[in-house]
Short mmCIF file of C-alpha atoms and ligand atoms in Angstrom, two decimals:
data_model
loop_
_atom_site.label_atom_id
_atom_site.label_comp_id
_atom_site.label_asym_id
_atom_site.label_seq_id
_atom_site.Cartn_x
_atom_site.Cartn_y
_atom_site.Cartn_z
CA MET A 28 86.44 147.06 116.67
CA ASP A 29 83.61 145.24 117.94
CA ASP A 30 84.51 142.52 120.50
CA SER A 31 81.25 140.34 120.50
CA LYS A 32 81.92 138.71 117.15
CA PHE A 33 84.21 136.75 118.57
CA LEU A 34 84.51 134.25 120.20
CA LYS A 35 85.89 133.93 123.55
CA ASP A 36 89.53 132.15 124.45
CA VAL A 37 90.17 130.08 121.78
CA ARG A 38 93.08 128.26 121.80
CA VAL A 39 93.84 125.83 118.68
CA ARG A 40 96.96 123.60 118.24
CA ILE A 41 98.61 121.84 115.64
CA ALA A 42 100.01 118.49 117.04
CA PRO A 43 102.29 116.99 113.69
CA SER A 44 104.53 113.51 114.61
CA PRO A 45 107.61 114.93 112.88
CA THR A 46 107.54 111.45 111.68
CA GLY A 47 107.46 113.30 107.86
CA PHE A 48 107.96 116.48 105.72
CA LEU A 49 105.70 119.51 106.30
CA HIS A 50 103.02 118.32 103.40
CA LEU A 51 100.02 120.15 102.00
CA GLY A 52 96.29 118.81 104.77
CA LEU A 53 99.12 119.15 107.33
CA ALA A 54 100.59 123.34 105.91
CA ARG A 55 95.52 124.13 105.19
CA THR A 56 95.10 122.06 108.27
CA ALA A 57 97.77 124.19 110.19
CA LEU A 58 96.36 127.42 107.95
CA PHE A 59 92.81 126.97 109.70
CA ASN A 60 93.63 127.32 112.62
CA TYR A 61 95.79 129.74 112.12
CA VAL A 62 94.01 131.99 110.85
CA PHE A 63 90.55 130.38 113.39
CA ALA A 64 92.27 131.75 115.93
CA LYS A 65 93.87 134.92 115.05
CA LYS A 66 90.19 135.97 113.90
CA ASN A 67 88.61 135.05 117.30
CA LYS A 68 92.33 137.27 118.70
CA GLY A 69 92.90 133.45 120.13
CA LYS A 70 95.87 131.14 120.77
CA PHE A 71 97.95 128.72 117.82
CA ILE A 72 99.80 126.20 119.57
CA LEU A 73 102.24 124.26 117.68
CA ARG A 74 103.05 120.75 119.62
CA LEU A 75 105.33 118.15 118.01
CA GLU A 76 103.69 114.95 119.28
CA ASP A 77 107.31 112.82 118.79
CA THR A 78 107.10 110.51 121.59
CA ASP A 79 106.97 107.50 118.91
CA GLN A 80 111.74 107.67 118.96
CA LYS A 81 111.58 105.17 116.52
CA ARG A 82 109.98 107.36 113.81
CA SER A 83 110.84 110.39 114.57
CA GLU A 84 113.36 112.15 113.41
CA PRO A 85 114.85 115.57 113.74
CA LYS A 86 114.86 116.41 109.65
CA PHE A 87 111.59 115.65 109.28
CA GLU A 88 110.52 118.30 112.44
CA LYS A 89 113.43 121.05 111.11
CA ASP A 90 110.98 120.48 107.95
CA ILE A 91 108.10 120.88 109.35
CA ILE A 92 109.03 124.43 111.49
CA GLU A 93 110.60 126.00 108.92
CA ASN A 94 108.36 125.43 106.17
CA LEU A 95 104.90 126.87 108.35
CA LYS A 96 106.66 129.83 109.16
CA TRP A 97 108.55 129.99 105.56
CA LEU A 98 103.56 129.88 104.93
CA GLY A 99 104.28 132.68 107.29
CA ILE A 100 102.18 130.51 109.65
CA ASN A 101 103.73 131.75 113.16
CA TRP A 102 102.24 129.64 116.26
CA ASP A 103 101.82 132.17 119.41
CA LEU A 104 102.83 129.49 121.79
CA GLY A 105 105.17 125.94 121.10
CA PRO A 106 106.55 124.29 120.47
CA TYR A 107 105.98 122.04 122.94
CA ARG A 108 107.10 118.32 122.46
CA GLN A 109 105.64 115.30 123.52
CA SER A 110 108.74 113.48 125.10
CA GLN A 111 109.60 115.92 127.50
CA ARG A 112 107.00 115.90 128.68
CA ILE A 113 106.17 112.10 129.66
CA PRO A 114 106.28 113.17 133.12
CA VAL A 115 102.72 114.63 132.79
CA TYR A 116 101.64 111.36 131.19
CA ALA A 117 102.46 109.56 133.95
CA ARG A 118 100.90 111.10 136.92
CA TYR A 119 97.28 110.79 134.96
CA LEU A 120 97.86 107.09 133.78
CA GLU A 121 98.80 106.38 137.63
CA LYS A 122 95.42 108.25 137.51
CA LEU A 123 93.53 106.56 135.68
CA LEU A 124 95.10 103.86 136.72
CA LYS A 125 94.26 103.73 140.72
CA GLU A 126 90.36 104.80 139.70
CA LYS A 127 90.17 101.28 138.26
CA LYS A 128 89.40 103.54 134.59
CA ALA A 129 92.75 101.40 133.02
CA TYR A 130 93.84 98.69 133.87
CA TYR A 131 97.65 96.05 132.83
CA CYS A 132 97.12 93.71 129.80
CA PHE A 133 99.17 91.31 129.55
CA CYS A 134 98.35 88.97 126.71
CA SER A 135 100.95 88.86 124.39
CA GLN A 136 100.51 89.44 119.87
CA GLU A 137 100.16 85.76 119.88
CA GLU A 138 97.18 86.14 121.73
CA LEU A 139 95.54 89.20 120.67
CA GLU A 140 96.53 87.67 116.56
CA ALA A 141 94.57 84.91 117.74
CA MET A 142 91.94 86.78 119.23
CA ARG A 143 91.88 89.16 115.48
CA GLN A 144 91.40 85.61 113.44
CA TYR A 145 88.64 84.34 115.59
CA GLN A 146 86.70 88.00 115.45
CA LEU A 147 87.09 87.78 111.75
CA SER A 148 85.64 84.07 111.16
CA VAL A 149 82.54 84.57 113.13
CA GLY A 150 82.13 88.74 112.05
CA GLN A 151 82.74 90.55 115.07
CA PRO A 152 84.22 93.51 114.88
CA LEU A 153 87.66 93.36 115.68
CA ARG A 154 88.52 95.50 118.89
CA TYR A 155 89.77 93.28 122.51
CA ASN A 156 87.68 90.81 124.45
CA GLY A 157 88.70 91.99 128.11
CA LYS A 158 90.40 89.19 129.27
CA CYS A 159 92.62 91.08 131.11
CA ARG A 160 90.22 93.62 131.81
CA GLY A 161 89.81 90.61 136.48
CA LEU A 162 93.05 90.19 136.93
CA SER A 163 93.79 90.85 140.35
CA GLU A 164 95.86 93.44 142.47
CA ASN A 165 98.26 91.17 143.08
CA GLU A 166 98.26 89.36 139.87
CA ILE A 167 99.28 92.67 138.74
CA LYS A 168 101.59 92.70 140.68
CA LYS A 169 103.16 89.71 140.67
CA ARG A 170 103.54 89.96 136.85
CA LEU A 171 104.49 93.69 136.37
CA ALA A 172 107.41 92.10 139.46
CA ALA A 173 108.62 89.55 137.35
CA SER A 174 108.68 92.31 134.72
CA LYS A 175 106.30 91.13 131.53
CA GLN A 176 105.30 91.97 128.10
CA SER A 177 102.52 94.62 129.30
CA ILE A 178 100.48 97.55 128.06
CA ILE A 179 98.11 100.11 129.61
CA ARG A 180 94.41 99.82 127.89
CA PHE A 181 92.57 101.94 128.59
CA LYS A 182 88.31 100.78 130.24
CA MET A 183 86.04 101.95 127.37
CA PRO A 184 82.79 102.34 129.17
CA ASP A 185 79.65 101.08 127.58
CA LYS A 186 77.17 103.39 126.11
CA LYS A 187 76.98 106.09 122.98
CA ILE A 188 78.98 109.59 122.03
CA ILE A 189 77.70 111.46 120.64
CA PHE A 190 79.32 114.63 119.93
CA HIS A 191 77.87 117.91 117.67
CA ASP A 192 81.41 118.55 114.58
CA LEU A 193 81.42 122.02 114.20
CA ILE A 194 81.15 121.82 110.44
CA ARG A 195 79.33 117.96 110.10
CA GLY A 196 77.19 118.16 112.10
CA LYS A 197 75.34 115.70 113.93
CA LEU A 198 78.35 112.46 115.32
CA GLU A 199 77.19 109.75 116.89
CA PHE A 200 79.58 106.32 118.42
CA ASP A 201 78.76 103.39 119.77
CA SER A 202 82.01 103.33 122.04
CA SER A 203 80.99 99.27 123.24
CA LEU A 204 82.26 98.63 118.88
CA LEU A 205 85.00 100.06 120.05
CA GLY A 206 86.74 97.99 123.04
CA ASP A 207 89.50 98.69 125.49
CA ILE A 208 92.00 100.66 123.48
CA ALA A 209 95.56 100.71 124.22
CA ILE A 210 96.45 104.23 126.25
CA ALA A 211 100.02 103.81 126.83
CA LYS A 212 103.27 101.37 126.52
CA ASP A 213 103.88 101.93 129.98
CA LEU A 214 103.89 104.46 132.51
CA ALA A 215 106.93 106.21 130.22
CA THR A 216 105.19 105.84 127.25
CA PRO A 217 101.90 106.62 126.14
CA LEU A 218 100.08 106.17 122.46
CA TYR A 219 98.38 109.25 120.28
CA ASN A 220 95.59 109.69 122.04
CA PHE A 221 95.91 109.54 125.26
CA ALA A 222 98.79 111.90 125.91
CA CYS A 223 96.51 113.24 123.41
CA VAL A 224 93.82 113.14 125.56
CA VAL A 225 96.08 115.10 128.85
CA ASP A 226 97.82 117.94 126.02
CA ASP A 227 94.62 119.47 124.53
CA PHE A 228 93.62 119.87 128.17
CA GLU A 229 96.72 120.72 129.43
CA MET A 230 96.72 123.47 127.31
CA LYS A 231 93.24 124.36 127.27
CA ILE A 232 92.13 123.33 123.42
CA SER A 233 89.01 125.18 123.62
CA HIS A 234 88.56 123.81 119.23
CA VAL A 235 90.43 120.43 118.20
CA ILE A 236 90.38 121.45 113.92
CA ARG A 237 92.40 119.22 112.75
CA GLY A 238 92.08 116.25 109.51
CA GLU A 239 88.33 113.69 108.91
CA ASP A 240 90.15 111.12 108.76
CA HIS A 241 91.05 111.37 112.45
CA ILE A 242 87.10 111.46 113.29
CA PRO A 243 87.55 107.73 114.67
CA ASN A 244 89.46 109.02 117.72
CA THR A 245 87.52 111.52 118.74
CA PRO A 246 85.16 109.12 120.70
CA LYS A 247 87.79 107.39 122.73
CA GLN A 248 89.35 110.99 122.88
CA ILE A 249 86.47 111.67 124.62
CA LEU A 250 85.42 108.54 126.61
CA ILE A 251 89.45 109.38 127.63
CA GLN A 252 88.39 113.27 128.50
CA GLU A 253 85.11 112.26 130.66
CA ALA A 254 87.43 109.20 133.07
CA LEU A 255 89.28 112.01 134.09
CA ASN A 256 86.94 114.87 134.43
CA PHE A 257 88.44 116.92 131.58
CA PRO A 258 85.78 119.22 129.32
CA ASN A 259 85.28 118.36 125.88
CA PRO A 260 86.69 120.72 123.88
CA LYS A 261 85.06 121.95 120.66
CA TYR A 262 85.39 119.33 117.00
CA ALA A 263 85.67 120.69 113.34
CA HIS A 264 87.12 118.27 111.08
CA LEU A 265 88.22 119.61 107.61
CA PRO A 266 87.72 117.25 104.77
CA LEU A 267 90.84 115.09 103.19
CA ILE A 268 91.44 116.44 100.33
CA LEU A 269 91.37 114.91 96.34
CA GLY A 270 93.97 114.36 93.91
CA PRO A 271 92.30 115.49 90.33
CA ASP A 272 91.39 111.43 90.19
CA ARG A 273 89.24 111.75 93.83
CA THR A 274 91.10 110.00 95.97
CA LYS A 275 92.91 111.44 99.01
CA LEU A 276 96.20 113.43 98.08
CA SER A 277 99.08 111.23 98.57
CA LYS A 278 102.12 111.07 97.37
CA ARG A 279 101.19 109.28 94.05
CA HIS A 280 99.80 112.78 92.90
CA ASN A 281 103.40 113.95 93.32
CA ALA A 282 102.04 116.78 95.68
CA CYS A 283 102.30 116.43 98.93
CA ALA A 284 105.83 117.83 100.26
CA VAL A 285 105.63 121.86 101.17
CA ALA A 286 108.91 122.45 100.96
CA GLU A 287 109.17 120.77 97.45
CA TYR A 288 106.82 123.61 96.28
CA ARG A 289 109.16 125.85 98.00
CA LYS A 290 111.59 124.06 95.54
CA GLN A 291 109.23 124.19 92.21
CA GLY A 292 108.61 127.77 92.76
CA TYR A 293 105.54 128.33 94.57
CA LEU A 294 105.62 131.94 97.05
CA PRO A 295 104.59 131.19 99.65
CA GLU A 296 101.39 133.39 99.43
CA THR A 297 100.50 131.62 96.60
CA LEU A 298 100.24 128.23 98.24
CA VAL A 299 97.97 129.68 101.67
CA ASN A 300 95.39 131.30 99.07
CA PHE A 301 95.49 128.09 96.85
CA MET A 302 95.53 126.27 100.97
CA ALA A 303 92.44 128.07 101.75
CA PHE A 304 90.26 126.51 98.90
CA LEU A 305 91.37 123.81 99.48
CA GLY A 306 87.52 123.09 102.24
CA TRP A 307 87.34 126.44 103.01
CA ASN A 308 84.30 128.81 100.38
CA PRO A 309 84.21 131.61 101.15
CA ASP A 310 80.66 132.04 98.93
CA THR A 311 81.53 134.72 96.17
CA GLU A 312 83.80 135.62 93.50
CA ARG A 313 87.11 136.48 94.64
CA GLU A 314 90.08 133.89 94.53
CA ILE A 315 92.08 136.25 95.83
CA PHE A 316 93.53 135.62 99.69
CA SER A 317 96.39 137.08 101.52
CA LEU A 318 96.80 135.37 105.04
CA SER A 319 95.26 138.80 106.73
CA SER A 320 92.24 138.63 104.77
CA LEU A 321 92.13 135.17 105.50
CA ILE A 322 91.60 136.55 108.59
CA LYS A 323 89.16 138.42 108.27
CA GLU A 324 87.47 136.36 106.26
CA PHE A 325 87.14 132.55 107.64
CA SER A 326 85.22 131.08 109.26
CA LEU A 327 84.47 127.34 110.37
CA GLU A 328 81.20 127.31 109.14
CA LYS A 329 82.21 127.52 104.87
CA VAL A 330 83.23 125.03 105.39
CA GLN A 331 82.93 122.20 103.19
CA LYS A 332 82.35 118.67 104.07
CA GLY A 333 82.77 116.89 100.54
CA GLY A 334 86.52 115.78 100.06
CA ALA A 335 88.73 119.05 98.33
CA ILE A 336 89.93 118.88 94.52
CA PHE A 337 93.37 120.19 94.01
CA ASN A 338 94.21 121.27 91.06
CA ILE A 339 96.53 122.11 89.62
CA LYS A 340 96.15 124.94 86.88
CA ARG A 341 95.09 127.04 90.05
CA LEU A 342 98.16 126.63 91.93
CA ASP A 343 100.50 128.19 88.30
CA TYR A 344 97.26 130.64 88.18
CA LEU A 345 96.97 131.80 91.03
CA ASN A 346 101.81 132.00 91.74
CA GLY A 347 101.34 133.59 88.68
CA PHE A 348 99.03 136.56 89.78
CA TYR A 349 101.30 136.76 93.04
CA ILE A 350 104.25 136.92 90.78
CA ARG A 351 103.39 139.98 89.11
CA GLN A 352 101.88 141.02 91.75
CA LYS A 353 105.44 141.39 93.60
CA SER A 354 107.72 144.56 93.68
CA LEU A 355 110.27 143.43 91.05
CA ASP A 356 113.24 143.82 94.11
CA LYS A 357 111.40 141.39 95.69
CA LEU A 358 110.99 139.57 92.96
CA THR A 359 114.20 139.25 92.05
CA GLU A 360 115.68 138.58 95.41
CA SER A 361 113.33 135.60 95.32
CA CYS A 362 114.89 134.38 92.35
CA LEU A 363 118.04 134.40 93.08
CA PRO A 364 118.41 131.25 94.78
CA PHE A 365 117.63 129.24 92.31
CA LEU A 366 119.34 131.49 89.38
CA ILE A 367 122.08 130.77 92.63
CA GLU A 368 121.01 127.00 92.27
CA GLU A 369 121.50 126.94 88.69
CA GLY A 370 124.84 128.05 89.03
CA LEU A 371 123.95 131.33 86.46
CA VAL A 372 125.51 133.52 89.02
CA GLU A 373 126.91 133.46 92.39
CA PRO A 374 126.51 136.51 94.87
CA ILE A 375 129.89 138.49 96.17
CA PHE A 376 129.68 138.27 100.07
CA GLU A 377 131.94 141.76 101.01
CA SER A 378 131.15 140.12 105.57
CA GLU A 379 130.90 136.94 106.86
CA GLU A 380 127.44 137.25 105.08
CA ARG A 381 125.76 132.95 105.48
CA MET A 382 125.95 131.22 101.80
CA PRO A 383 122.93 131.58 100.78
CA ASN A 384 120.77 128.58 99.74
CA LEU A 385 117.62 127.09 97.79
CA THR A 386 116.14 126.43 101.52
CA GLY A 387 117.40 128.75 103.06
CA TYR A 388 117.61 132.89 102.72
CA LEU A 389 119.73 135.36 100.64
CA GLY A 390 120.50 137.61 104.85
CA LYS A 391 118.50 139.99 105.12
CA GLU A 392 120.50 142.50 103.39
CA ILE A 393 119.87 141.72 100.36
CA VAL A 394 123.88 140.85 98.44
CA GLN A 395 124.61 143.14 96.15
CA LYS A 396 127.59 142.45 93.97
CA TYR A 397 126.85 139.22 91.57
CA VAL A 398 130.31 137.48 89.80
CA VAL A 399 128.53 135.13 86.02
CA LYS A 400 129.88 132.10 87.14
CA GLU A 401 130.79 131.60 83.02
CA THR A 402 131.77 134.71 81.82
CA LYS A 403 133.15 135.94 85.85
CA GLU A 404 132.10 139.05 85.59
CA ARG A 405 130.26 141.26 88.12
CA ILE A 406 127.00 142.29 87.55
CA THR A 407 125.04 144.31 90.36
CA PHE A 408 121.34 143.69 92.31
CA ASP A 409 120.18 146.38 89.89
CA SER A 410 121.21 144.45 86.66
CA LEU A 411 119.85 141.47 87.96
CA LYS A 412 116.87 143.18 88.45
CA LYS A 413 116.32 144.35 85.13
CA ILE A 414 117.16 141.06 83.51
CA VAL A 415 114.01 139.16 85.99
CA GLY A 416 111.79 142.98 85.48
CA LEU A 417 111.98 141.22 82.06
CA TYR A 418 109.87 137.85 82.57
CA GLN A 419 108.12 138.92 85.39
CA GLU A 420 104.74 138.60 83.61
CA ARG A 421 105.12 135.49 81.73
CA LEU A 422 106.75 133.63 84.83
CA LYS A 423 104.52 130.95 86.33
CA LYS A 424 107.30 129.21 88.70
CA LEU A 425 110.15 131.10 89.64
CA SER A 426 111.92 127.81 88.53
CA GLU A 427 111.53 128.71 85.40
CA ILE A 428 113.57 131.50 85.67
CA SER A 429 116.49 130.21 85.16
CA GLU A 430 115.77 129.08 81.41
CA PHE A 431 114.12 131.72 80.63
CA ILE A 432 117.26 134.15 81.84
CA ASP A 433 120.14 131.80 81.31
CA PHE A 434 121.60 133.19 77.64
CA PHE A 435 121.87 136.36 80.01
CA PHE A 436 124.63 134.88 81.17
CA LYS A 437 126.43 133.08 78.47
CA GLU A 438 129.88 133.31 77.51
CA LYS A 439 128.84 131.92 73.73
CA LEU A 440 125.48 130.78 73.07
CA GLU A 441 125.20 127.53 70.14
CA TYR A 442 122.36 128.61 66.91
CA TYR A 443 120.19 126.05 66.39
CA LYS A 444 119.89 125.01 62.23
CA ASP A 445 117.40 127.23 60.73
CA LEU A 446 116.90 128.93 64.17
CA LEU A 447 118.75 132.38 62.91
CA LYS A 448 115.56 132.31 59.18
CA TRP A 449 112.75 133.82 59.97
CA LYS A 450 109.91 132.69 57.85
CA ASP A 451 112.12 131.65 53.78
CA MET A 452 114.15 133.90 54.19
CA SER A 453 117.87 131.84 52.63
CA ASN A 454 121.11 132.07 55.00
CA ASP A 455 122.58 134.20 52.81
CA ASP A 456 119.49 136.84 53.69
CA VAL A 457 120.33 135.63 57.40
CA LYS A 458 124.18 137.43 56.48
CA ASP A 459 123.21 140.42 54.99
CA VAL A 460 120.42 140.87 57.77
CA LEU A 461 123.52 140.27 60.75
CA ASP A 462 125.85 142.29 58.38
CA LYS A 463 123.20 145.66 58.05
CA LEU A 464 122.73 145.25 62.04
CA GLU A 465 125.86 145.12 62.79
CA GLU A 466 126.47 148.57 60.40
CA ILE A 467 123.82 149.69 61.68
CA LEU A 468 124.45 148.64 65.91
CA SER A 469 127.96 149.92 65.94
CA GLY A 470 127.45 153.84 64.48
CA LEU A 471 124.73 153.92 67.59
CA GLU A 472 126.31 155.93 70.61
CA LEU A 473 127.20 154.72 73.87
CA ASP A 474 124.68 157.34 75.25
CA LYS A 475 122.30 155.83 72.85
CA PHE A 476 122.84 153.38 73.49
CA ASP A 477 118.72 152.24 75.28
CA LYS A 478 115.68 150.16 73.91
CA GLU A 479 114.14 153.81 73.20
CA ASN A 480 116.73 154.17 71.04
CA LEU A 481 117.48 150.36 69.45
CA GLU A 482 114.06 150.76 68.86
CA LYS A 483 113.60 153.27 66.71
CA VAL A 484 117.32 153.23 64.46
CA LEU A 485 116.09 149.62 63.56
CA MET A 486 112.02 150.00 63.04
CA LEU A 487 113.02 152.46 60.80
CA GLU A 488 115.24 149.76 58.80
CA ALA A 489 112.66 146.74 60.02
CA GLU A 490 110.09 149.13 57.39
CA LYS A 491 111.52 149.12 54.52
CA ARG A 492 110.95 145.10 54.04
CA LYS A 493 108.54 143.57 53.12
CA ASP A 494 108.19 142.13 56.06
CA ARG A 495 109.66 143.46 59.55
CA GLY A 496 110.76 139.87 60.91
CA GLU A 497 113.37 139.45 58.48
CA LEU A 498 115.48 142.13 60.38
CA LEU A 499 113.85 141.25 63.09
CA TRP A 500 114.07 137.70 63.83
CA PRO A 501 117.54 137.11 63.52
CA LEU A 502 118.93 139.81 66.06
CA ARG A 503 115.90 138.95 68.28
CA ALA A 504 117.39 135.55 68.16
CA ALA A 505 121.12 135.86 67.40
CA LEU A 506 121.01 137.64 71.10
CA SER A 507 119.38 135.55 72.92
CA GLY A 508 119.80 131.87 70.86
CA LYS A 509 115.97 131.07 71.58
CA LYS A 510 112.65 131.12 69.11
CA ALA A 511 111.16 132.92 72.83
CA SER A 512 112.57 135.77 73.91
CA PRO A 513 112.01 139.99 75.17
CA SER A 514 112.26 141.88 72.48
CA PRO A 515 115.40 142.37 70.65
CA PHE A 516 115.52 146.38 71.73
CA GLU A 517 115.35 144.98 75.74
CA ILE A 518 117.42 142.54 75.73
CA ALA A 519 120.48 144.44 73.65
CA GLU A 520 119.91 147.56 75.99
CA ILE A 521 120.38 145.00 79.00
CA LEU A 522 123.79 143.48 76.74
CA GLY A 523 125.23 146.27 76.46
CA LYS A 524 126.46 147.65 72.67
CA GLN A 525 129.84 145.85 73.15
CA LYS A 526 128.09 142.50 74.16
CA THR A 527 125.35 143.39 71.27
CA LEU A 528 127.98 143.12 68.40
CA GLN A 529 129.71 139.90 69.61
CA ARG A 530 126.50 138.45 69.78
CA ILE A 531 125.43 139.41 66.42
CA LYS A 532 128.80 138.74 65.17
CA ALA A 533 129.03 135.08 66.43
CA ALA A 534 125.98 133.91 65.09
CA ARG A 535 126.83 134.83 61.74
CA GLU A 536 130.00 133.33 62.10
CA ASN A 537 128.44 130.30 63.37
CA TYR A 538 124.64 129.76 61.19
CA VAL A 539 128.12 129.07 57.80
CA THR A 540 128.90 126.48 60.13
CA ILE A 541 125.83 124.34 59.85
N1 LIG B 26 99.97 113.08 116.05
C1 LIG B 26 98.52 113.08 115.43
C2 LIG B 26 98.08 113.96 113.83
O1 LIG B 26 100.33 113.94 113.15
C3 LIG B 26 97.81 114.97 115.47
C4 LIG B 26 96.36 114.56 115.83
C5 LIG B 26 95.48 115.71 116.16
O2 LIG B 26 95.31 116.63 115.70
O3 LIG B 26 94.33 115.59 116.75
O4 LIG B 26 97.75 113.45 113.20
#
C-alpha cells in the first residue's frame, strides 16, 4: 500500500468528563477520531477528564467505556484519568507561576460578582479585570500562608489569535476579550483548559477533533500552549448535532444516551453508520458504511460546517437493513437479551456462565438450551432461531421481537372479539372452519407436519372456498392470537402437531364464549 497517503504520526483523543452517560454527540466525536486515526495508521487515545471530583461518577465512566466498546470504537491507549496525573499538572502550573505567566488571585466571589455587574452595566465584555495581577511576592506569600481563598489565573497576553480549523478554515480571536482566565483552583486542582493543554502535549496529540461548542476554548488553549512552549496541535471542530426542529440535540429530543438506543434494540453497526452521517458527507449516493469502510472513506475535508440534523427515520431504516444483513445465528443471539428481559425464556446454565442481562452479553458461548417461562417447556437455540427467522424481514428494532413472537411461548392465547372472523363470516362459519381444520390436521402424519406439506394440504381445502381467507385467516388467528403474523403454515410447523391442534380446539372453545 502507498504510505504517502497517510498523515504522519497521527495521535487523536476523546476526552470525556465522566459526568454523564455516553451521549450521541460524544460517540460521534469518538467515531470521527477513531476512523481518522485508523485511516492514517495513527493512535486513538481515551482520556477521562475527571478532575471535577464532585460531578464525576464511576457509573458514568463505566457507561462511556462499555458503550464505546459496544460500538466497536476501541482505543489504542488509555483510559488515562486526569485525577491520576495531578503531579504532572502541578509541575506545569509551578512553571507558569515561576515565569510570572500565571498568578494567584484572591478576589472573593462577591468581588467577582460586583465586577460582573459593573461590566454588564457599562456594556463591557465580561472578564476578570486583572486586580490581582500586580500583587507582590510577599503579599502573595502572606495571603497563601493565611490560607486565603485563592485560584490561579493565566496572564492572558494581549494579541490576536488566528488558527486554521481543518473544517472551518481561518478563525480569528482577540485575546483581550478573554481576560485572565482561571486555570486551576490550586496546584492540585487544575481546570479544564489547562489540564487539557498539558495532556494534549504530553500525549503528543496531533489533531484535536471535537465538537463546535469547544471553539471558544481553542484560543485559550493555544495561548496556554504558547506560554508553555508547546507546539499547537491541529484543530477540527465538528458541527453540532441538531434535532429535527433544528435546535441543538438534547434530552428534550429523547435522543441522547447511546445505552438508550441499545436498549431500544438498535444495533451498533446501525449507530456507527448513522453517526457517520451526522456531519460527514461522502458525496455519493451510497448510504451504507461499516466501520471498516468508513476507515477507508472518511476524510475531514468532507465534514460539513453547518449543523447535522438527526433523522430518526434514517436510523430505523438503517437498523432494518442491518438486521436483515445479519446471520440468523447472530440475530437470534442479539434478540435473546430482549426475550429474557421480557420474561419469555430463560437460559439453562449448565456451567458457571454469567447471567445475561440487557446491557451485558451472553458470554462467549451461546447458551444452547432455554426454558419457556410460562409453559416450563425446554426450547433449543435452534428452535428459537426458527422463530426469530420468521421476523427477520420485518424487524426494525430488536426490542420489537418479544411482541412479535410472544404467542409461541404462551400456554393459552386470548382471542378478542371477532379476531377469528374473516370478512363477513358468522360465528357458525368460524366454528365449522375450525372443526374442519382439526379434522384435516389430526389426519396429517407427524413427519408430514412441515410447512410445505401443511401448505399443500391446507391450500387444497382453502381453494374449495369462495375466498381462501375463510380458511387461512381463522387458522392463522387461532394459532397466533394476533391480527398480523407470518403464514399459518410456518407457525404450525414450529408449534408442532400437538400444539397446533390444541390451539385450534382452544380457539373454538373460547370463541363460543366471546
Ligand atoms: N472534557 C471535555 C468535554 O468533555 C473535553 C473537550 C475536548 O475534547 O477538549 O467536553
